[in-house]
Coordinates of C-alpha atoms and ligand atoms in Angstrom, one line a residue:
X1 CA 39.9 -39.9 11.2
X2 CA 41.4 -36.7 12.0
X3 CA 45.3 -36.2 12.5
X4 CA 46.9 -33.5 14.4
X5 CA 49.2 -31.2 12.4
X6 CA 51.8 -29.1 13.4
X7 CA 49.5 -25.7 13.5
X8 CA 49.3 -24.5 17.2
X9 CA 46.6 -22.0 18.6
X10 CA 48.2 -19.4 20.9
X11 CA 46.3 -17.8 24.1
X12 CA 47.9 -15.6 26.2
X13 CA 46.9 -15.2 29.8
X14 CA 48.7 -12.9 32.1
X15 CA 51.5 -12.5 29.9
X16 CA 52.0 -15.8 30.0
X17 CA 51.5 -17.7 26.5
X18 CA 50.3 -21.1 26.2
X19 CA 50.2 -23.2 22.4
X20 CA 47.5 -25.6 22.3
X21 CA 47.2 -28.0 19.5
X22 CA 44.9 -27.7 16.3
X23 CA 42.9 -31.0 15.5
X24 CA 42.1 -30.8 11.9
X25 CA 38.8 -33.5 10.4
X26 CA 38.1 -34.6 7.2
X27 CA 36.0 -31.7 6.2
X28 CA 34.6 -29.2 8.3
X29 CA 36.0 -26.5 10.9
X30 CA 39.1 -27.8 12.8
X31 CA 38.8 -28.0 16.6
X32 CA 41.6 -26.5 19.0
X33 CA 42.0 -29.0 21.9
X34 CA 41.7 -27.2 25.0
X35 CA 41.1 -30.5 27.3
X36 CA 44.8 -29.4 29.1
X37 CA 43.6 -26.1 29.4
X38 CA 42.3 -26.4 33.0
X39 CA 45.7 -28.0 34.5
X40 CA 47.5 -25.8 32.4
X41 CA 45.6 -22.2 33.9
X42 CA 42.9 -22.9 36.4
X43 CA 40.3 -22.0 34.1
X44 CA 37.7 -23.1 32.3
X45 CA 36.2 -22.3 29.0
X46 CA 32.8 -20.8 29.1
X47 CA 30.2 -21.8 26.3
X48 CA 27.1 -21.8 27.2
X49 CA 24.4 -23.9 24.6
X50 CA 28.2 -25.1 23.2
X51 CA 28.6 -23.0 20.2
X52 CA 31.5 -23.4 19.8
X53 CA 32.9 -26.9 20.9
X54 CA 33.1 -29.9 19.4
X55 CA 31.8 -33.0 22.3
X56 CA 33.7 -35.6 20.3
X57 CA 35.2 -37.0 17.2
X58 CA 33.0 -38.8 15.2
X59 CA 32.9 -40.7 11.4
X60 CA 28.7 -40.7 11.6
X61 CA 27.1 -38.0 10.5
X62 CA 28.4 -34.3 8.9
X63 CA 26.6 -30.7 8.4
X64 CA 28.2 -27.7 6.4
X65 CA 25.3 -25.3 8.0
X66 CA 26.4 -22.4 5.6
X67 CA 26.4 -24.4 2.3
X68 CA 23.0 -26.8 3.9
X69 CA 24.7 -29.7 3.4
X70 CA 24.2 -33.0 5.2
X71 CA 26.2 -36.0 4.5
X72 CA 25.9 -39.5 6.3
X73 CA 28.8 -41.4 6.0
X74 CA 30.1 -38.8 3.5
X75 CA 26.7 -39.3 1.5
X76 CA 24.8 -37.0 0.3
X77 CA 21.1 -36.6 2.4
X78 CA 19.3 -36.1 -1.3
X79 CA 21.0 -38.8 -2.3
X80 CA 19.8 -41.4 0.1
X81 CA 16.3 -40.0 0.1
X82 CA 16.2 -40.5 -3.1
X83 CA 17.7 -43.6 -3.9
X84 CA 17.7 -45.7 -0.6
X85 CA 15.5 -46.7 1.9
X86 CA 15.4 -46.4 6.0
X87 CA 16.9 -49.8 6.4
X88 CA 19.8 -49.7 4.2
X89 CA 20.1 -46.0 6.0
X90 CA 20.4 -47.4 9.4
X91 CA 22.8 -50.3 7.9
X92 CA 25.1 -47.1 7.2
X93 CA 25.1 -45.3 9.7
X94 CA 25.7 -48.2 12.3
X95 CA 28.8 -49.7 9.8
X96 CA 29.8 -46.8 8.1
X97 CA 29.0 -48.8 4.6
X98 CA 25.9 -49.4 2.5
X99 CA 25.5 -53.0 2.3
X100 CA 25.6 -55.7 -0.5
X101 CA 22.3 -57.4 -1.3
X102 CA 23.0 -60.2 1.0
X103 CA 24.4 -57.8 3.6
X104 CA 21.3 -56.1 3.1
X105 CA 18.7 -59.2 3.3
X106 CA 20.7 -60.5 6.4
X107 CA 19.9 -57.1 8.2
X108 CA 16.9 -56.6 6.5
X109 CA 15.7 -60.2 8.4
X110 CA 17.7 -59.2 11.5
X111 CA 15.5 -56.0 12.0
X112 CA 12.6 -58.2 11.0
X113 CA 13.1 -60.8 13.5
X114 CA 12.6 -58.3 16.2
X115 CA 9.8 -56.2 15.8
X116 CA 8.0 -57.7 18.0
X117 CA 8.1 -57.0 22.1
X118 CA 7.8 -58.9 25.2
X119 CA 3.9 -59.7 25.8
X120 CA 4.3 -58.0 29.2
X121 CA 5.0 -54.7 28.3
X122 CA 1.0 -54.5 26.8
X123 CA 0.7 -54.0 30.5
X124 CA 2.6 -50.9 30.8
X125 CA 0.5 -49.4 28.1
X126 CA -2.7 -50.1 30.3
X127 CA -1.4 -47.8 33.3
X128 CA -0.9 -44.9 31.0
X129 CA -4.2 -42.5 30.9
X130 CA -6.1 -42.2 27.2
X131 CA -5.3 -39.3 26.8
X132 CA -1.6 -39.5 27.8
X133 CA 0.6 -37.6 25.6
X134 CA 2.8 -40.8 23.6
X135 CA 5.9 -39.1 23.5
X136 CA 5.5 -39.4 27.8
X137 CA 4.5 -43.4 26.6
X138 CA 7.5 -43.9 24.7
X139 CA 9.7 -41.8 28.1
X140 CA 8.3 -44.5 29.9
X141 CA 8.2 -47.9 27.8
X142 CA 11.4 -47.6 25.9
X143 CA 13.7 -47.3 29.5
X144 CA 11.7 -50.2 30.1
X145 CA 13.2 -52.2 27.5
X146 CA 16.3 -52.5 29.8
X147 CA 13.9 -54.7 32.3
X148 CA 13.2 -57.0 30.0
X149 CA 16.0 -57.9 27.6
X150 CA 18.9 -57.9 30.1
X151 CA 20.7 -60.3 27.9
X152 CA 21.7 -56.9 25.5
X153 CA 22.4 -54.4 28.4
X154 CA 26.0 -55.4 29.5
X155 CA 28.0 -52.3 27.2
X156 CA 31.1 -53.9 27.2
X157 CA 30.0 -56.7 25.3
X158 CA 30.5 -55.4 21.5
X159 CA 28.1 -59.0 20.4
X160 CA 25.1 -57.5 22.9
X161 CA 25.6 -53.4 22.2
X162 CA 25.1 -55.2 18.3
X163 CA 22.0 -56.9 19.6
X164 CA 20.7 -54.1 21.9
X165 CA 20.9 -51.7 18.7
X166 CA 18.9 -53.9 16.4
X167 CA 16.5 -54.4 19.3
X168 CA 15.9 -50.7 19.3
X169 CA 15.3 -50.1 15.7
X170 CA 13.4 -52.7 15.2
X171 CA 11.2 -52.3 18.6
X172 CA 10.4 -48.6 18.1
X173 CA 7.9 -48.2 15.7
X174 CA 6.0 -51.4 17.5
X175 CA 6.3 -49.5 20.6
X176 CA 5.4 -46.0 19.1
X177 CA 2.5 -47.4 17.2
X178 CA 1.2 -49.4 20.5
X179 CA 1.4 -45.9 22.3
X180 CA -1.0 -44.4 19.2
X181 CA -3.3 -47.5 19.5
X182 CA -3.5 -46.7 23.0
X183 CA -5.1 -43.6 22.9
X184 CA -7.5 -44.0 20.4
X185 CA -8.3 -47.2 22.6
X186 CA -7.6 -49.7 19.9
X187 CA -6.3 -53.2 19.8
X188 CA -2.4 -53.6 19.4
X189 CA -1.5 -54.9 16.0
X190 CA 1.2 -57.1 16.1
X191 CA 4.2 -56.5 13.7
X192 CA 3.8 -58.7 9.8
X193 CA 7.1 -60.1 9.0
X194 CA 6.1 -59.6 5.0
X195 CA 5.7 -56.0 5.2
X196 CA 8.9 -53.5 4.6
X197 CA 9.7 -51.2 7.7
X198 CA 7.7 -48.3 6.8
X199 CA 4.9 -49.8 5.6
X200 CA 4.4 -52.5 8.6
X201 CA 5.1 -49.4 11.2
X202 CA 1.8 -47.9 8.9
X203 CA -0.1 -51.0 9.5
X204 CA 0.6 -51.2 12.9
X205 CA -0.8 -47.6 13.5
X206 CA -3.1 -48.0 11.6
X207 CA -4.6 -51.1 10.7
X208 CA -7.3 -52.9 12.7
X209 CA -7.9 -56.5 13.5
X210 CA -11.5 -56.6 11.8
X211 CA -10.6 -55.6 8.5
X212 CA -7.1 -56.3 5.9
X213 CA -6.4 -53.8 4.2
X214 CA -3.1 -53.3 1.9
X215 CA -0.8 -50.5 3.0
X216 CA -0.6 -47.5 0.4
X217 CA 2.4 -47.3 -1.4
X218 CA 2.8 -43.3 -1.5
X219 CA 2.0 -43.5 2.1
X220 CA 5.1 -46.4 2.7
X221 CA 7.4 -43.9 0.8
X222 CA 7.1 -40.7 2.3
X223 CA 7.1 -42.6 5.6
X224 CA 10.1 -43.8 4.7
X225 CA 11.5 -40.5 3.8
X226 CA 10.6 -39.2 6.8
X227 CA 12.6 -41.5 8.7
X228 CA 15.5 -41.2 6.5
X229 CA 15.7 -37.4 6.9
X230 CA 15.4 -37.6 10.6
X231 CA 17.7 -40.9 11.1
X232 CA 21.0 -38.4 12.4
X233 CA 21.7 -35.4 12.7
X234 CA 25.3 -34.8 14.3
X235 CA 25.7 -34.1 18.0
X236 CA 22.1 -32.4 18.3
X237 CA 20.7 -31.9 21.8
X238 CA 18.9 -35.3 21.8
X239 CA 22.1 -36.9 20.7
X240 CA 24.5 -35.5 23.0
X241 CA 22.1 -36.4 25.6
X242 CA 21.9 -40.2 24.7
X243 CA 26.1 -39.7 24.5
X244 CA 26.3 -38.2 27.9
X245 CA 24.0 -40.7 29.6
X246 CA 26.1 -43.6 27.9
X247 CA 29.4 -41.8 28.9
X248 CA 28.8 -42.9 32.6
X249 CA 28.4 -46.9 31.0
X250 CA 24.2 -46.4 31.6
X251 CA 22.3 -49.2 29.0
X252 CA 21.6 -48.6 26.0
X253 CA 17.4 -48.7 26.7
X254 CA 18.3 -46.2 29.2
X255 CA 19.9 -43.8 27.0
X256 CA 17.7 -43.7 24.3
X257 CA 14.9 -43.1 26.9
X258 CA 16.8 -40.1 27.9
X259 CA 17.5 -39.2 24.4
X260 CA 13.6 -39.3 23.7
X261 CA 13.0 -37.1 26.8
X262 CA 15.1 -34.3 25.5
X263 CA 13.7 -34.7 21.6
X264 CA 10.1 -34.1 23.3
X265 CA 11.2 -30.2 23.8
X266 CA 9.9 -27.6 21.1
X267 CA 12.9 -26.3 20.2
X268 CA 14.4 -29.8 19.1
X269 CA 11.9 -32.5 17.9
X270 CA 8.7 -31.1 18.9
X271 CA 9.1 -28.2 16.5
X272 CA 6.9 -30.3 14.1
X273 CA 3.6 -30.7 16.5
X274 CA 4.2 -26.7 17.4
X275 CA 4.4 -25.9 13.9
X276 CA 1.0 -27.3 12.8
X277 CA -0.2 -25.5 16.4
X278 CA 1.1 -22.5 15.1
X279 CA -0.5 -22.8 11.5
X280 CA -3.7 -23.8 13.2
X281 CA -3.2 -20.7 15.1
X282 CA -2.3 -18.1 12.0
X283 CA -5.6 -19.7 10.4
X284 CA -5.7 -17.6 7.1
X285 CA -3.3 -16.4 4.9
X286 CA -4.4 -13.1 5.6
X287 CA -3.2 -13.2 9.1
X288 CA 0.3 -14.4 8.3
X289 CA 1.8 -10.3 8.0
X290 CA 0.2 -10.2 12.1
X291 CA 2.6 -12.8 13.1
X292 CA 5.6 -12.3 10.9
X293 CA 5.4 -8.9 13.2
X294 CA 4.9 -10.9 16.1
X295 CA 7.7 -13.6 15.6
X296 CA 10.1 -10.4 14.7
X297 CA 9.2 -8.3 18.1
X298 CA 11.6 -8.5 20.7
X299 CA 9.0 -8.1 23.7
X300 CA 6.7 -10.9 22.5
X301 CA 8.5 -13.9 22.9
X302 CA 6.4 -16.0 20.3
X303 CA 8.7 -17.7 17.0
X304 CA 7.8 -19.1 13.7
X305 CA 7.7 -22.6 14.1
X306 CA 9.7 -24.1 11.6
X307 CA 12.7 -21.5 10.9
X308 CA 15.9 -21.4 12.1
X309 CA 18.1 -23.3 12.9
X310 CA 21.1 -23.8 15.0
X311 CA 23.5 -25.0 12.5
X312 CA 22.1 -24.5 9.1
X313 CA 22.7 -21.0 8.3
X314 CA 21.1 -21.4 4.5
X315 CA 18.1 -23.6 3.6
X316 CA 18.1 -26.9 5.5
X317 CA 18.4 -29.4 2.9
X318 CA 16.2 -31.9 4.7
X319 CA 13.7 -29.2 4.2
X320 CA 13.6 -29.3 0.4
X321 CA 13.5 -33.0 0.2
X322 CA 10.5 -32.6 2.5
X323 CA 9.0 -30.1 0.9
X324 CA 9.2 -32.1 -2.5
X325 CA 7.8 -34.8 -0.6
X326 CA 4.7 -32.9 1.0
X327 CA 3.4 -31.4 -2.4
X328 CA 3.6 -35.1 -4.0
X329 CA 1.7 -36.8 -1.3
X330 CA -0.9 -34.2 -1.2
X331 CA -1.5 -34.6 -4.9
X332 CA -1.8 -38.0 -4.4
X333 CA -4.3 -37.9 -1.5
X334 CA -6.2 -34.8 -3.7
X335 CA -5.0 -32.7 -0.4
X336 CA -3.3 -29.9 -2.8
X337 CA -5.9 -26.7 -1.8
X338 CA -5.2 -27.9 1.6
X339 CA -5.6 -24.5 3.3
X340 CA -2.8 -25.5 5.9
X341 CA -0.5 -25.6 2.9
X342 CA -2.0 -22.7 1.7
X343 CA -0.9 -20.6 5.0
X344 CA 3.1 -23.1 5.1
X345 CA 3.8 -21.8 1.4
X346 CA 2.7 -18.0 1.9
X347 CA 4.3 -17.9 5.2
X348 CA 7.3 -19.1 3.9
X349 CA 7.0 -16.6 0.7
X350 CA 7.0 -13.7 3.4
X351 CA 9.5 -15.3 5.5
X352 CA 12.0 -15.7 3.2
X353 CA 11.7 -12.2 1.8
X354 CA 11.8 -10.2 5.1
X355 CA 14.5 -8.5 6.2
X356 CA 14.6 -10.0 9.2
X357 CA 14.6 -13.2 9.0
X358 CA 17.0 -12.5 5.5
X359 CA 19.6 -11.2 8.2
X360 CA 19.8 -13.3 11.0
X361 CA 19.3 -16.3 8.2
X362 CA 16.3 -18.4 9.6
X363 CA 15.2 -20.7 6.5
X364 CA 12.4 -23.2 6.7
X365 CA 14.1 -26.4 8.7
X366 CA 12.7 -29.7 8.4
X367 CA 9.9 -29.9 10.8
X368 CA 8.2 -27.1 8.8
X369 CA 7.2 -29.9 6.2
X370 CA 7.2 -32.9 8.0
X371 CA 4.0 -32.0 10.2
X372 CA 2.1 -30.9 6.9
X373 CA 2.5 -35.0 5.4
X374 CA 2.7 -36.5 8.9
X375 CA -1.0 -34.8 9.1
X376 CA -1.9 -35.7 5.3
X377 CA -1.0 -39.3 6.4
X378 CA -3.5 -39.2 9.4
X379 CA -0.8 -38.9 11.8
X380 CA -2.2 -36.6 14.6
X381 CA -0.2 -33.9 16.4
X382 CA 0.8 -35.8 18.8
X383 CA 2.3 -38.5 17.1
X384 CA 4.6 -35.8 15.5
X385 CA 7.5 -36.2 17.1
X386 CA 7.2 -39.8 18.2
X387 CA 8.0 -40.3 14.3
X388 CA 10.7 -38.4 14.2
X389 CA 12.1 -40.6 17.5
X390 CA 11.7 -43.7 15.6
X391 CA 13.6 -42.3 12.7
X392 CA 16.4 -40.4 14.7
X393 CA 16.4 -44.2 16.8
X394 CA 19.2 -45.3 14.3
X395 CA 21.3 -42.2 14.6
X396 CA 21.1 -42.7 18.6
X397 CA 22.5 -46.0 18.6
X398 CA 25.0 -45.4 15.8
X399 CA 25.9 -42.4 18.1
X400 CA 25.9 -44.3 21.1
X401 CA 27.9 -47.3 20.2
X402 CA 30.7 -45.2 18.6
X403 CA 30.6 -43.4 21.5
X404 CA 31.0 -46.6 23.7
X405 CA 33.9 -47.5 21.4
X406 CA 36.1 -44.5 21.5
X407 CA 38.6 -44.9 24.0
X408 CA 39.2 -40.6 24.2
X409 CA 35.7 -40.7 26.1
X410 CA 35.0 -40.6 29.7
X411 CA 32.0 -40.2 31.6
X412 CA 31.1 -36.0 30.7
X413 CA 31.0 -33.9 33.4
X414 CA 31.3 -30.3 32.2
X415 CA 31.8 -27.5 34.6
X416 CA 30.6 -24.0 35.7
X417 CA 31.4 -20.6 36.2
X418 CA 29.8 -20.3 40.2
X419 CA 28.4 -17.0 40.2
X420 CA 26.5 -18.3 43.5
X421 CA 26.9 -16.9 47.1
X422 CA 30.9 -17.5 48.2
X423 CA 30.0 -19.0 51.5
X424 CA 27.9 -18.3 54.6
X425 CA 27.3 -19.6 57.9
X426 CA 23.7 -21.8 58.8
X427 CA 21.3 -19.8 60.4
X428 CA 18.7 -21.2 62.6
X429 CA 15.1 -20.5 61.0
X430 CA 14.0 -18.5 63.7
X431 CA 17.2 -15.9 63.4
X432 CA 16.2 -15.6 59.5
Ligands
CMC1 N1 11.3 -16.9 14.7 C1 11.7 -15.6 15.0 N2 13.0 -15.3 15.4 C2 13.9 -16.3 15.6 C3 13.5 -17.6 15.3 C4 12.2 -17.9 14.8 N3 11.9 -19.2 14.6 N4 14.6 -18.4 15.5 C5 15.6 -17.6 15.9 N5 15.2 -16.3 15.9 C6 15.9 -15.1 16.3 C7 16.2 -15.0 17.8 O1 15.2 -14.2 18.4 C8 17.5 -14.4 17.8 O2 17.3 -13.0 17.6 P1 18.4 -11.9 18.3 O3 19.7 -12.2 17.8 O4 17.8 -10.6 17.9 O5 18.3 -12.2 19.8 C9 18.3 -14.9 16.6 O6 17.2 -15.3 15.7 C10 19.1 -16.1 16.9 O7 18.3 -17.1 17.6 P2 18.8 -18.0 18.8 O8 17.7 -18.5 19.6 O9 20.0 -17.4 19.5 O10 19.3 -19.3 17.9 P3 19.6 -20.7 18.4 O11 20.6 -21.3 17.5 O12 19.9 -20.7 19.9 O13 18.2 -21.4 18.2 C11 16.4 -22.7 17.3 C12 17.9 -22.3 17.1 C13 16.1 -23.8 16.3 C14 16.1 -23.2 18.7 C15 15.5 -21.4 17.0 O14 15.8 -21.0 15.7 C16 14.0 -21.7 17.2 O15 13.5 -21.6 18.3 N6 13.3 -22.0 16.1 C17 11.9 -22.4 16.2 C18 11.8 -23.8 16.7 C19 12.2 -24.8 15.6 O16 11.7 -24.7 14.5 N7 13.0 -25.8 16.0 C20 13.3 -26.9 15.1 C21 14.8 -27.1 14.9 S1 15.1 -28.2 13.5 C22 14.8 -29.7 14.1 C23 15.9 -30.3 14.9 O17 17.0 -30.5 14.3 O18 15.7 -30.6 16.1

């Protein structure tokens, strides 16, 4: 995708000068490639939470974080939430095209085909305690994959990284629902072929074996929403993660395992569950001005749940598609005077006009929606971010497999600045 052109970036280091080429993409800052840098000086870069380097090149997934623009494939995110659905969504992202209707049915049966998981993993779910938290389930049960379907783990094999990738979308919301069932202590229900993706991942949470009951439409959509919004997001924490555990040629269950593991953290996907702690916390509108001062005081390390963002510098567009989302499903469930809303809009209101948060540009991001539905759906806190992993599942793979393909990539091993002791003799414990 991206050519080099004849611009050069110049760094001087004791007097001597060194030109290092400028990579320019499609859209989007250019990158200067500093991978000679070390042969070439000694040194390393230092960039500590990598603000500014680009991990990789990549055709998946792009964000303008001034403008809040995020485009998959080059399309626009208000444009597939609005028009598309999850499937077609994870169709693009893993082939870089939407598909035809009979592209579309052939996935569409694909995914289908393997919703379902090996009997014997029911058994995993009965060593986890009740009240274990699911994403910790899903830590577990997903790396588990790669002990039962050995047949899609050899990465090498384009035909089985196809196969392992389908596996995974289709095998997530089985698994994340079987996690939920778990610890309400209900039966599993198994996956229904005639049900879309959304609305069979609802049934499966959600259903029970003594009664039918049809799936709510509104319910199906803004599930399906959800999942589009999270479905990629660029080389994000939980991203580079699954990228960095596939750079060393670990399976594909593996990585997303690892992927999941680093999603858990509040400052990445469990911002949703913290947010709906947070507005549990604020409890009236009346309070919000008490922790607007709190979240903007140095010595008190507490943080609105919700804003900021490392990227989007202006409103994350997610975010408005959410939001659009969350006051339609509440008027459909008659949840509108919800006082939780109450508290999300005000708070936003005050955030949005304070001088603080004006300057260092901390808008609402997505999660400070998506808990609101997820909770109007019946979803409980804890569930939060397992939805978001089943959604971001397709990104992961996409990720993961173009990763696997690029032949620039080797196994990632970044470095360090030692500021450690320089050396020292062993001391025998009684002489210390
Ligand atoms: N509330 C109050 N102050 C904040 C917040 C916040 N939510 N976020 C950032 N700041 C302040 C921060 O204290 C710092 O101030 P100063 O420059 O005076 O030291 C400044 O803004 C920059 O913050 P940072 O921590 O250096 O920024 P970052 O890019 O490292 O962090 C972030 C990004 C998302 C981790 C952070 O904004 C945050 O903790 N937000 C709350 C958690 C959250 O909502 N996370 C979900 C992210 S979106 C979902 C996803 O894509 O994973």
């Amino acid at each position: 995708m991206s050519d080099k052109n004849s611009e050069n970036a110049k760094l001087t280091i004791n007097n001597e000068d060194l030109r290092y080429s400028v990579d320019k993409g499609s859209i989007g800052p250019d990158v200067i490639d500093i991978s000679k840098l070390y042969s070439d000086t000694g040194k390393f870069t230092y960039d500590p939470g990598f603000t500014s380097t680009a991990s990789c090149k990549s055709t998946i997934t792009y964000i303008d974080g001034e403008e809040g623009v995020l485009l998959y494939r080059g399309y626009p995110i208000e444009q597939l939430a609005e028009k598309g659905n999850y499937l077609e969504t994870c169709y693009l992202l893993l082939n870089g095209e939407l598909p035809n209707q009979s592209e579309y049915n052939e996935f569409d049966e694909i995914i289908t085909n393997h919703t379902m998981v090996h009997e014997q993993l029911n058994r995993f779910f009965t060593g986890f305690r009740p009240d274990a938290h699911p994403m910790a389930i899903m830590c577990g049960v997903v790396g588990a994959l790669s002990a039962f379907y050995h047949d899609s783990t050899d990465v090498n094999d384009p035909e089985q990284r196809k196969i392992a990738c389908f596996r995974l979308i289709a095998k997530m919301p089985t698994l994340a629902a079987m996690a939920y069932k778990h610890s309400l202590g209900q039966p599993t229900i198994y996956p229904q072929n005639n049900l879309s993706y959304a609305s069979n991942f609802l049934n499966m949470c959600f259903g029970v074996p003594t009664e039918d009951k049809d799936v709510n439409e509104t319910l199906s959509k803004a599930m399906d929403k959800i999942l589009i919004l999270h479905a990629d997001h660029e080389q994000n924490a939980s991203t580079s993660t699954v990228r960095l555990a596939g750079s060393s040629g670990a399976n594909p269950f593996a990585c997303i395992a690892s992927g999941i593991a680093c999603l858990w953290g509040p400052a990445h996907g469990g911002a949703n569950e913290a947010c709906l702690r947070m507005l549990d916390e604020i409890g009236s509108v009346k309070n919000i001005p008490e922790f607007i001062n709190k979240a903007k005081d140095k010595n008190d390390p507490f943080r609105l749940m919700g804003f900021g963002h490392r990227v989007y510098k202006n409103y994350d567009p997610r975010a408005k598609v959410m939001q659009k989302t969350c006051h339609e499903l509440l008027d459909h469930l008659g949840l509108k005077n919800d006082p939780k809303l109450a508290i999300a809009m005000e708070l936003e209101k005050i955030a949005l006009e304070d001088d603080y948060f004006v300057e260092k540009k901390l808008y609402p991001n997505v999660d400070f929606y998506s808990g609101i539905v997820m909770k109007a759906m019946g979803f409980p806190m804890e569930m939060f971010t397992v939805l978001f992993s089943v959604g971001r599942t397709a990104g992961w793979v996409s990720q993961w497999d173009e990763m696997v393909e690029d032949k620039s990539q080797r196994i990632g091993r970044p470095r360090q600045l030692y500021v450690g002791n320089p050396g020292r003799d062993y001391q025998d414990i009684k002489q210390r």
